[in-house]
mmCIF file with all atom_site columns, C-alpha atoms in Angstrom:
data_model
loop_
_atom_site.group_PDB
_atom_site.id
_atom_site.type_symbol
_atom_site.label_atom_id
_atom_site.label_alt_id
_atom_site.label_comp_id
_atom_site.label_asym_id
_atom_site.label_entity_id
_atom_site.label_seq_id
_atom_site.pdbx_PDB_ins_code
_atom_site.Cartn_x
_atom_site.Cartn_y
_atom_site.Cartn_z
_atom_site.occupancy
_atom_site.B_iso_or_equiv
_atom_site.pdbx_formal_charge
_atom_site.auth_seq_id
_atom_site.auth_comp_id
_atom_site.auth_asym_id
_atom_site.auth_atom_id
_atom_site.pdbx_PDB_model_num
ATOM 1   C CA . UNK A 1 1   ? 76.001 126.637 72.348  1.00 0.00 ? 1   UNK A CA 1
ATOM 2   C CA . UNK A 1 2   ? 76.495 125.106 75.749  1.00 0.00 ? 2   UNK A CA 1
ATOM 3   C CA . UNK A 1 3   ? 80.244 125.444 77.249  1.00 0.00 ? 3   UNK A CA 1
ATOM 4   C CA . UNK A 1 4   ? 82.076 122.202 77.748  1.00 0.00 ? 4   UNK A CA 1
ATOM 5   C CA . UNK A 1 5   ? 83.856 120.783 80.761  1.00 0.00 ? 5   UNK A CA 1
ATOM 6   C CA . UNK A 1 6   ? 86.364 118.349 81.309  1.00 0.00 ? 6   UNK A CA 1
ATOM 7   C CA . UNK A 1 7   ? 84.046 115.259 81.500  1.00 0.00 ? 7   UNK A CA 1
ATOM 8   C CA . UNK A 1 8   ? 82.656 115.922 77.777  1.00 0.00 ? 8   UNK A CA 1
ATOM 9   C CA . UNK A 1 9   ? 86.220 115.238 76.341  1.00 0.00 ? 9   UNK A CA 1
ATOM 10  C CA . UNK A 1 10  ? 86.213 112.005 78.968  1.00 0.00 ? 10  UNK A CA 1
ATOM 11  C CA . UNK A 1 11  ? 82.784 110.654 77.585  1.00 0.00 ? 11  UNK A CA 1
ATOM 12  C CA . UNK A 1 12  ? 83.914 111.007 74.232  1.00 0.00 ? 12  UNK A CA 1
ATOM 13  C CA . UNK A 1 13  ? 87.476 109.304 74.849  1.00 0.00 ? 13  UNK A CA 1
ATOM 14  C CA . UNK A 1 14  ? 85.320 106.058 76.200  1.00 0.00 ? 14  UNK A CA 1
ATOM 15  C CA . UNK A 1 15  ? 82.737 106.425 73.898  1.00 0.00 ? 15  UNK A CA 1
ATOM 16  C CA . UNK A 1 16  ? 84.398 104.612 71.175  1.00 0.00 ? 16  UNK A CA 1
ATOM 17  C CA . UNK A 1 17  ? 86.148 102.382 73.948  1.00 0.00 ? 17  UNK A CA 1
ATOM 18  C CA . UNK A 1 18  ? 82.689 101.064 75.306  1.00 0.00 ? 18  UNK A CA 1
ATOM 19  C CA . UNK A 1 19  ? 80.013 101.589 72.810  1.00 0.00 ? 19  UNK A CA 1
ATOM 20  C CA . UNK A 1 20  ? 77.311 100.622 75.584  1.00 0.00 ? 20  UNK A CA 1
ATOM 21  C CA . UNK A 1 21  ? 79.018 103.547 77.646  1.00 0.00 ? 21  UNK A CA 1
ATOM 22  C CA . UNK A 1 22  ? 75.499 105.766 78.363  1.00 0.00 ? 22  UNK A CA 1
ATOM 23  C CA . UNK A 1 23  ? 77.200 109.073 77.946  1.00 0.00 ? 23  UNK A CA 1
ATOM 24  C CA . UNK A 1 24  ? 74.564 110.783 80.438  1.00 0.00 ? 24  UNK A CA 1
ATOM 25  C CA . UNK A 1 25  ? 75.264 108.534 83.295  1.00 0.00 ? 25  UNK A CA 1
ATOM 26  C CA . UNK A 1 26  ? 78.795 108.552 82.558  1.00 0.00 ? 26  UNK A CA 1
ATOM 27  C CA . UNK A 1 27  ? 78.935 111.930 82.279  1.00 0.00 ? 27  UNK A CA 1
ATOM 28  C CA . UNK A 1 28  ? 76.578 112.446 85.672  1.00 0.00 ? 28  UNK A CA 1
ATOM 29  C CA . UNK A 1 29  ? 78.509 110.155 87.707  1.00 0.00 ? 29  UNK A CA 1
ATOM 30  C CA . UNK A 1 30  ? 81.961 111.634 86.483  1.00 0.00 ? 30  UNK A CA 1
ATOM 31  C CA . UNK A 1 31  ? 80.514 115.353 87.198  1.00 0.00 ? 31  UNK A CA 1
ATOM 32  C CA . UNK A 1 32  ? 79.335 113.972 90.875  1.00 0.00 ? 32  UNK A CA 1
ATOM 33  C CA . UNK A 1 33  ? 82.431 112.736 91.544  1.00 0.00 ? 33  UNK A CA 1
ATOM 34  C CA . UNK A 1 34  ? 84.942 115.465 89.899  1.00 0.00 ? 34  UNK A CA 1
ATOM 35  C CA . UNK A 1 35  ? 82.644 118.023 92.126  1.00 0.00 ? 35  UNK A CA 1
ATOM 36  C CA . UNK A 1 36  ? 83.434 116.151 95.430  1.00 0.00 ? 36  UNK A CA 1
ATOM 37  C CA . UNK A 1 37  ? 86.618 116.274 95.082  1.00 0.00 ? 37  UNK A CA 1
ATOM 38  C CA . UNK A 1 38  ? 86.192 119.904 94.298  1.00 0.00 ? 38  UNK A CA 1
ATOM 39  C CA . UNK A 1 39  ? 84.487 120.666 97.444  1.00 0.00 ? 39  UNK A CA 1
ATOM 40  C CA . UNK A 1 40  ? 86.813 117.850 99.598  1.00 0.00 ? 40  UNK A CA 1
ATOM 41  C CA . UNK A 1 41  ? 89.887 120.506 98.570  1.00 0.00 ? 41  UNK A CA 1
ATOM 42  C CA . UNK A 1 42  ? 88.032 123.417 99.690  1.00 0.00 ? 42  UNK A CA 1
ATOM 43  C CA . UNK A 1 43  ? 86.903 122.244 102.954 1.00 0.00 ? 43  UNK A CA 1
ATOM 44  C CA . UNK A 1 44  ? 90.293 120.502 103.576 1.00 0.00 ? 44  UNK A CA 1
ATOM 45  C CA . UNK A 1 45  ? 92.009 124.212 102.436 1.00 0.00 ? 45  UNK A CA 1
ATOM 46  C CA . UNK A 1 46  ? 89.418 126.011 105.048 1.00 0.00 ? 46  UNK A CA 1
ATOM 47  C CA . UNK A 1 47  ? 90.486 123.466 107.629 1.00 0.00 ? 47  UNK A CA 1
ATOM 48  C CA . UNK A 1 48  ? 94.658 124.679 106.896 1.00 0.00 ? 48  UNK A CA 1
ATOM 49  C CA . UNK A 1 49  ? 92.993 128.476 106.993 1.00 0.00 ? 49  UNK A CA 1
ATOM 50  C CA . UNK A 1 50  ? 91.837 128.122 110.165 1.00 0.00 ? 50  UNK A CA 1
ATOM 51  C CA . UNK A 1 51  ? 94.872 125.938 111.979 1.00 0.00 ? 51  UNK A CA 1
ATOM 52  C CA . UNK A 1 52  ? 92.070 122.950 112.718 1.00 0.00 ? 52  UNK A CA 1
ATOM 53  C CA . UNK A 1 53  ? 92.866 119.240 111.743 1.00 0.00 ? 53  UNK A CA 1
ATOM 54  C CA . UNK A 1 54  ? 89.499 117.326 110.591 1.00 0.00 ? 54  UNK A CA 1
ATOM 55  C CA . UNK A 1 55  ? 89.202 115.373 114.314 1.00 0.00 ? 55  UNK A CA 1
ATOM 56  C CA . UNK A 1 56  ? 88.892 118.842 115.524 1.00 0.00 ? 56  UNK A CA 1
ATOM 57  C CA . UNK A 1 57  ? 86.391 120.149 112.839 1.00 0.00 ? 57  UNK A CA 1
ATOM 58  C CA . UNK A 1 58  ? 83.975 116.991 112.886 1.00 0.00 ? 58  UNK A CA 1
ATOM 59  C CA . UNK A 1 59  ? 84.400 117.209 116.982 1.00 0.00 ? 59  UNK A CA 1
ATOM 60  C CA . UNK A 1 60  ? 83.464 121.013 116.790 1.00 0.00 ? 60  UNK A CA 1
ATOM 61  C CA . UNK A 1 61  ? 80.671 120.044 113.945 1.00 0.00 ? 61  UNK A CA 1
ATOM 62  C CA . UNK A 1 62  ? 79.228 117.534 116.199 1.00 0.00 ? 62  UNK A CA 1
ATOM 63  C CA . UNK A 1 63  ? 78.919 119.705 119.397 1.00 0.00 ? 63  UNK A CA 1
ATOM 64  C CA . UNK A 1 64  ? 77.661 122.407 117.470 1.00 0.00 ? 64  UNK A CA 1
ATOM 65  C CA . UNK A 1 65  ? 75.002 119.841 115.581 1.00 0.00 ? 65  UNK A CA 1
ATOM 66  C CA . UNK A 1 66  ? 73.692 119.367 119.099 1.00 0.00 ? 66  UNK A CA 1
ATOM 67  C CA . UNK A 1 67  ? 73.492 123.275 119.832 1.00 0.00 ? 67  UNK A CA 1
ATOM 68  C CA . UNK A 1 68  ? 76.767 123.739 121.428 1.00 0.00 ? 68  UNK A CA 1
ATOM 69  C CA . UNK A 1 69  ? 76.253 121.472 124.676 1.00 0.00 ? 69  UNK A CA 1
ATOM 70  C CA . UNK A 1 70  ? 76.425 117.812 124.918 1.00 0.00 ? 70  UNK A CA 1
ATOM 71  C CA . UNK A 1 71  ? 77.628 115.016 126.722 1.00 0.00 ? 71  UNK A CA 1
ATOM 72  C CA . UNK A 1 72  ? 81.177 113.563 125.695 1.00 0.00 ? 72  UNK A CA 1
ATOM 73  C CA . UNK A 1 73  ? 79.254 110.104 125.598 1.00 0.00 ? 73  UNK A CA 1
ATOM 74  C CA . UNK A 1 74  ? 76.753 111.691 123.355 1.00 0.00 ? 74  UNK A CA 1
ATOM 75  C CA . UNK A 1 75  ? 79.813 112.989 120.891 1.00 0.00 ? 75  UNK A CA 1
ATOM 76  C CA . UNK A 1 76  ? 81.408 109.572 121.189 1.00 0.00 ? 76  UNK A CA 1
ATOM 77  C CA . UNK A 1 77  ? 78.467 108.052 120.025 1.00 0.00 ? 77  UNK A CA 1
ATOM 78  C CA . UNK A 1 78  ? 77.789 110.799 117.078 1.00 0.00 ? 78  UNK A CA 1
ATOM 79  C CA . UNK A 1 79  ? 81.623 110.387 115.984 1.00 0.00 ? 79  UNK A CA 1
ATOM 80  C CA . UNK A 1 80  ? 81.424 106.358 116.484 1.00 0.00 ? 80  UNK A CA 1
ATOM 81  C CA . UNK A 1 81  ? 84.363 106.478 118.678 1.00 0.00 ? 81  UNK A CA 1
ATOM 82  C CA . UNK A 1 82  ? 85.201 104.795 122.057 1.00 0.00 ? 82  UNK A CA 1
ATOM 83  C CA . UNK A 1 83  ? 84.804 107.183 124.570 1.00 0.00 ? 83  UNK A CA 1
ATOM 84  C CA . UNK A 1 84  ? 88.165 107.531 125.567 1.00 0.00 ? 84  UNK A CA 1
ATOM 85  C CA . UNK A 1 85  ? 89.402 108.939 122.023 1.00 0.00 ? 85  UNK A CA 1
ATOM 86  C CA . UNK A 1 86  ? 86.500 111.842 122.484 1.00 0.00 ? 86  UNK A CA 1
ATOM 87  C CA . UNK A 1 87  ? 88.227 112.143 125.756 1.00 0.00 ? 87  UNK A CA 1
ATOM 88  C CA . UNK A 1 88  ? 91.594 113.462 123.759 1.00 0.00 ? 88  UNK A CA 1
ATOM 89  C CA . UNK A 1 89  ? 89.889 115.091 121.102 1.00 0.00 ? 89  UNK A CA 1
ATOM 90  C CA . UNK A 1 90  ? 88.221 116.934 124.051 1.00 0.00 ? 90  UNK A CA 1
ATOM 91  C CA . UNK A 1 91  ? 91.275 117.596 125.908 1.00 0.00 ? 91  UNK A CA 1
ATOM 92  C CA . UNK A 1 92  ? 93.137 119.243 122.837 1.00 0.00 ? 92  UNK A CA 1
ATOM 93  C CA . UNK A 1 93  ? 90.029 121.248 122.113 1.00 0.00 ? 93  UNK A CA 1
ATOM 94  C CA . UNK A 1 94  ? 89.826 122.418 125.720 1.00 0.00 ? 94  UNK A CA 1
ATOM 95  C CA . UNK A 1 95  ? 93.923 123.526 125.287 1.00 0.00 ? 95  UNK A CA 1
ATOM 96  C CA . UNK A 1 96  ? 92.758 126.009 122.366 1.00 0.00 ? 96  UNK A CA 1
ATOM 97  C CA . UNK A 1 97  ? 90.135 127.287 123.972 1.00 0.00 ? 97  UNK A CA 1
ATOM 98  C CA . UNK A 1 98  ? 87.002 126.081 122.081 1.00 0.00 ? 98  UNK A CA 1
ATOM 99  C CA . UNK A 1 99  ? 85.788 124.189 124.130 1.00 0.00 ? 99  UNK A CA 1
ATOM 100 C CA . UNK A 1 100 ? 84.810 124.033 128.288 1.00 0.00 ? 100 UNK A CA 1
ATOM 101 C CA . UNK A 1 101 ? 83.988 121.183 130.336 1.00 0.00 ? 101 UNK A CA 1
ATOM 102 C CA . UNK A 1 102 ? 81.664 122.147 132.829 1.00 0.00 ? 102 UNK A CA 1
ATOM 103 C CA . UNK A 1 103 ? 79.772 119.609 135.824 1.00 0.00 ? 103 UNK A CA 1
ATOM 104 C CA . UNK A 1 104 ? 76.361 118.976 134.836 1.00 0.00 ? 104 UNK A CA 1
ATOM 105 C CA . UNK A 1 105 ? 73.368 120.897 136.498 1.00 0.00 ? 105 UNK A CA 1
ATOM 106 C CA . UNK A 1 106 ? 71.270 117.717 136.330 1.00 0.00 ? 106 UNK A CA 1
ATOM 107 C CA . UNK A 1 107 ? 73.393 115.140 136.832 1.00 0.00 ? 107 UNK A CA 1
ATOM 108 C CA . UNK A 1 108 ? 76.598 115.879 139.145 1.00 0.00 ? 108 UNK A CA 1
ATOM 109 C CA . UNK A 1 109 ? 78.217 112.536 137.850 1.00 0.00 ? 109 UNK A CA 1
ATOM 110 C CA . UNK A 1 110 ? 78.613 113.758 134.501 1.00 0.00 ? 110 UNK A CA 1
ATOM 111 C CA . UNK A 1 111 ? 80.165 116.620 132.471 1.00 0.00 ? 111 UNK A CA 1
ATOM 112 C CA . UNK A 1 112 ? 78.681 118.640 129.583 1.00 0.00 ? 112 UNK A CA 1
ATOM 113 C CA . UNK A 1 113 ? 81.265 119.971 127.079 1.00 0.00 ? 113 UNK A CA 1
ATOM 114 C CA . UNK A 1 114 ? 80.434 123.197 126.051 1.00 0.00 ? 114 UNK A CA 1
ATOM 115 C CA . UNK A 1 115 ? 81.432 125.417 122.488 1.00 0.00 ? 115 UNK A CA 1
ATOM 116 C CA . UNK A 1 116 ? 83.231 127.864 123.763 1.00 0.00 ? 116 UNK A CA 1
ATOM 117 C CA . UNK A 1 117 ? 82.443 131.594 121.432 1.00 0.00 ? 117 UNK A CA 1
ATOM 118 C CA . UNK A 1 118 ? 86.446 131.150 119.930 1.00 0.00 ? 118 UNK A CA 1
ATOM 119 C CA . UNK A 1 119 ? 85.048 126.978 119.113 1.00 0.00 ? 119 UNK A CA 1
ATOM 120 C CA . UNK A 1 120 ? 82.001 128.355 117.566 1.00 0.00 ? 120 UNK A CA 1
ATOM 121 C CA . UNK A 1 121 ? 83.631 131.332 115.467 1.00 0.00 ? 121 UNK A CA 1
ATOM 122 C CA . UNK A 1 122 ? 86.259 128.909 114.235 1.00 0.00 ? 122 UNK A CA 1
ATOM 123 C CA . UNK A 1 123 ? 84.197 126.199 113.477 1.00 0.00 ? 123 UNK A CA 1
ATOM 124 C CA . UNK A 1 124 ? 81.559 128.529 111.424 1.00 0.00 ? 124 UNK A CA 1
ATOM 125 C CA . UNK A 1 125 ? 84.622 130.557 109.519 1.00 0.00 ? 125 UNK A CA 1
ATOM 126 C CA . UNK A 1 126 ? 85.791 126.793 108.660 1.00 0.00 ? 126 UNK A CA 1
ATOM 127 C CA . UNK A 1 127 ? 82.095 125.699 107.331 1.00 0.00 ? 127 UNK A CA 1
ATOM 128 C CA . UNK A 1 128 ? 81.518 129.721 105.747 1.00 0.00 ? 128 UNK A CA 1
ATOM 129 C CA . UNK A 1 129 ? 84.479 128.892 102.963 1.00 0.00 ? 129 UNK A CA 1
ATOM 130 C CA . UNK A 1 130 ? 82.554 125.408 102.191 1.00 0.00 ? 130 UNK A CA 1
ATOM 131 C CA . UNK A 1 131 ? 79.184 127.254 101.615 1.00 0.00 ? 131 UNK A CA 1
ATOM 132 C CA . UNK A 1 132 ? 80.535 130.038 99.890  1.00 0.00 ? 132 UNK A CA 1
ATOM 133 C CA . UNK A 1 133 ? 81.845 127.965 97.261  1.00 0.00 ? 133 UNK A CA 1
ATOM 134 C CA . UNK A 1 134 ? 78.914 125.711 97.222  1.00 0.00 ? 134 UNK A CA 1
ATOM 135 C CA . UNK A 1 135 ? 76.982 128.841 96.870  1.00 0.00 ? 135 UNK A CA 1
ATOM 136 C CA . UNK A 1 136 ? 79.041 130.231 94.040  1.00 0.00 ? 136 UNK A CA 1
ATOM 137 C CA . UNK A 1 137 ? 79.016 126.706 91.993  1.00 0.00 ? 137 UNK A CA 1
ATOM 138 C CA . UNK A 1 138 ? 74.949 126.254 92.641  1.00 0.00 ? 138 UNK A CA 1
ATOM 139 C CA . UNK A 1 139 ? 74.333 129.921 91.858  1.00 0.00 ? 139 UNK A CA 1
ATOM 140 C CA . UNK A 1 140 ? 74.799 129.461 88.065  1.00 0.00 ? 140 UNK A CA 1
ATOM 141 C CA . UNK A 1 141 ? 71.373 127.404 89.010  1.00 0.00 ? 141 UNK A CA 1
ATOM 142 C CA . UNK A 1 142 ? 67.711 129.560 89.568  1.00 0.00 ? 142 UNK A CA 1
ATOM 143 C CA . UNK A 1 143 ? 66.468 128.139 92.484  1.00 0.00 ? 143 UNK A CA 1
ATOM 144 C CA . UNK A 1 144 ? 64.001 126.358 90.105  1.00 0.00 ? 144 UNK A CA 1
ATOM 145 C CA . UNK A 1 145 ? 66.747 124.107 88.708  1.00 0.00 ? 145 UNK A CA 1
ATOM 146 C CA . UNK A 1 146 ? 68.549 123.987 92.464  1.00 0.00 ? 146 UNK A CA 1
ATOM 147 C CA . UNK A 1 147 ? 65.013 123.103 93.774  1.00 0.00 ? 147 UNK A CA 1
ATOM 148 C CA . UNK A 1 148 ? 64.881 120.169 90.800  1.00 0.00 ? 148 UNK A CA 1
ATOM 149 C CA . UNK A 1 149 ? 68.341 118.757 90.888  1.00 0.00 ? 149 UNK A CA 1
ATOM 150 C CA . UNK A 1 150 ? 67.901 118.288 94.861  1.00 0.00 ? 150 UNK A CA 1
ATOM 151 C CA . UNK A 1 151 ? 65.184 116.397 94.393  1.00 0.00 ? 151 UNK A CA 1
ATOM 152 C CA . UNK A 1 152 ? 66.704 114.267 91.680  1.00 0.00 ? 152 UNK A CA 1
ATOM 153 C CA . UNK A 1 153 ? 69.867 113.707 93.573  1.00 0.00 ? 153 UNK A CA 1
ATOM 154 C CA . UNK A 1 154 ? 67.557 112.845 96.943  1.00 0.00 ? 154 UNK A CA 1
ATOM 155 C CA . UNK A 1 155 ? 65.934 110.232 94.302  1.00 0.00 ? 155 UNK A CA 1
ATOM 156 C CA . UNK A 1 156 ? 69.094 108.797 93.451  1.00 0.00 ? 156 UNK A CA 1
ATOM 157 C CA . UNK A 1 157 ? 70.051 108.441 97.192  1.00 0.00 ? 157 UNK A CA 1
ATOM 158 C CA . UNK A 1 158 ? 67.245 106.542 98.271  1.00 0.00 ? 158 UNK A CA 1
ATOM 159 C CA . UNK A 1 159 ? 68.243 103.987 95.857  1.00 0.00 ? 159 UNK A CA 1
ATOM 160 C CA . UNK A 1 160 ? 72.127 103.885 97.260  1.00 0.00 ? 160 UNK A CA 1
ATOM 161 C CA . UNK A 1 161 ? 70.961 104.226 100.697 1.00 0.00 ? 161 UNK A CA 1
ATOM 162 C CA . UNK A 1 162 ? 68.509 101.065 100.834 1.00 0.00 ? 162 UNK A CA 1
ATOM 163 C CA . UNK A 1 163 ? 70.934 98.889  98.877  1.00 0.00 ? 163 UNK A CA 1
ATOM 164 C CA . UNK A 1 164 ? 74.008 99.830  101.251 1.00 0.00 ? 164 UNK A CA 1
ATOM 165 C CA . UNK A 1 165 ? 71.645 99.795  104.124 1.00 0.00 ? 165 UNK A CA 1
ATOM 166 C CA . UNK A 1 166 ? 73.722 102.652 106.128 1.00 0.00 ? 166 UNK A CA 1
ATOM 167 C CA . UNK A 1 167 ? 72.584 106.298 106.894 1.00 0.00 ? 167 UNK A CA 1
ATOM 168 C CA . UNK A 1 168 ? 75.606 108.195 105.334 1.00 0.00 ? 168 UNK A CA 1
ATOM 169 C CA . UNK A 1 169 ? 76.863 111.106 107.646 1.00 0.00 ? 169 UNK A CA 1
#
């Protein structure tokens, strides 16, 4: 017999509530939801564990997305912020010690900021507690069934992403 989790007792308390109620999307959507809230706790409990506030993890994230060097009107853009709030996030960054501003070698106008080796060990210790536990919840799959349920979920997307017409970051 298959174990049970908190969203079969839900299902079956609205079953008889709302008799149309399709217990598999129900119980989908309820499981989708209950698990990002799971994995919202753990990254915001990695974030405490490693003394960073989530402006300074997505400003980290960002630099690192773009291989540890970038522009701070290239992170404004990637954060959607003016360029003046990168500017602060940048300064308090710079204060810890993970990042460096450095003048540009191709443009002496302009600064690069740089992830310093303390930004990128923090920042990957941070995002190492979120994939451990995402690891440790997707390993009760074989990568069969992680292979299929990504590809389902990616189906399900394209639907949400062409009706709300945003890329989702």
């Amino acid at each position: 017999m298959e174990q049970r989790d908190w969203t079969d007792g839900h299902v079956e308390r609205w079953k008889p509530v709302l008799p149309e109620l399709d217990p598999d999307v129900e119980g989908a959507v309820t499981r989708m939801k209950k698990l990002s809230v799971h994995l919202r706790r753990v990254r915001e409990q990695s974030l405490v564990d490693f003394d960073l506030d989530r402006q300074e993890f997505d400003t980290l994230h960002k630099l690192a997305g773009r291989g540890g060097k970038a522009a701070p009107s290239e992170l404004a853009a990637d954060l959607d912020l003016a360029p003046a709030s990168v500017t602060g996030r940048l300064d308090a960054l710079e204060r810890r010690g993970f990042v460096r501003r450095t003048p540009s070698t191709t443009d002496r106008r302009r600064v690069d900021v740089e992830l310093t080796a303390e930004g990128r060990s923090t920042w990957i210790g941070a995002m190492d507690v979120l994939g451990n536990e995402e690891e440790r919840l997707l390993g009760v799959l074989d990568k069969d069934e992680r292979g299929l349920l990504n590809a389902m979920l990616r189906r399900v997307m394209v639907v949400a992403e062409a009706r709300g017409g945003a890329a989702w970051d």
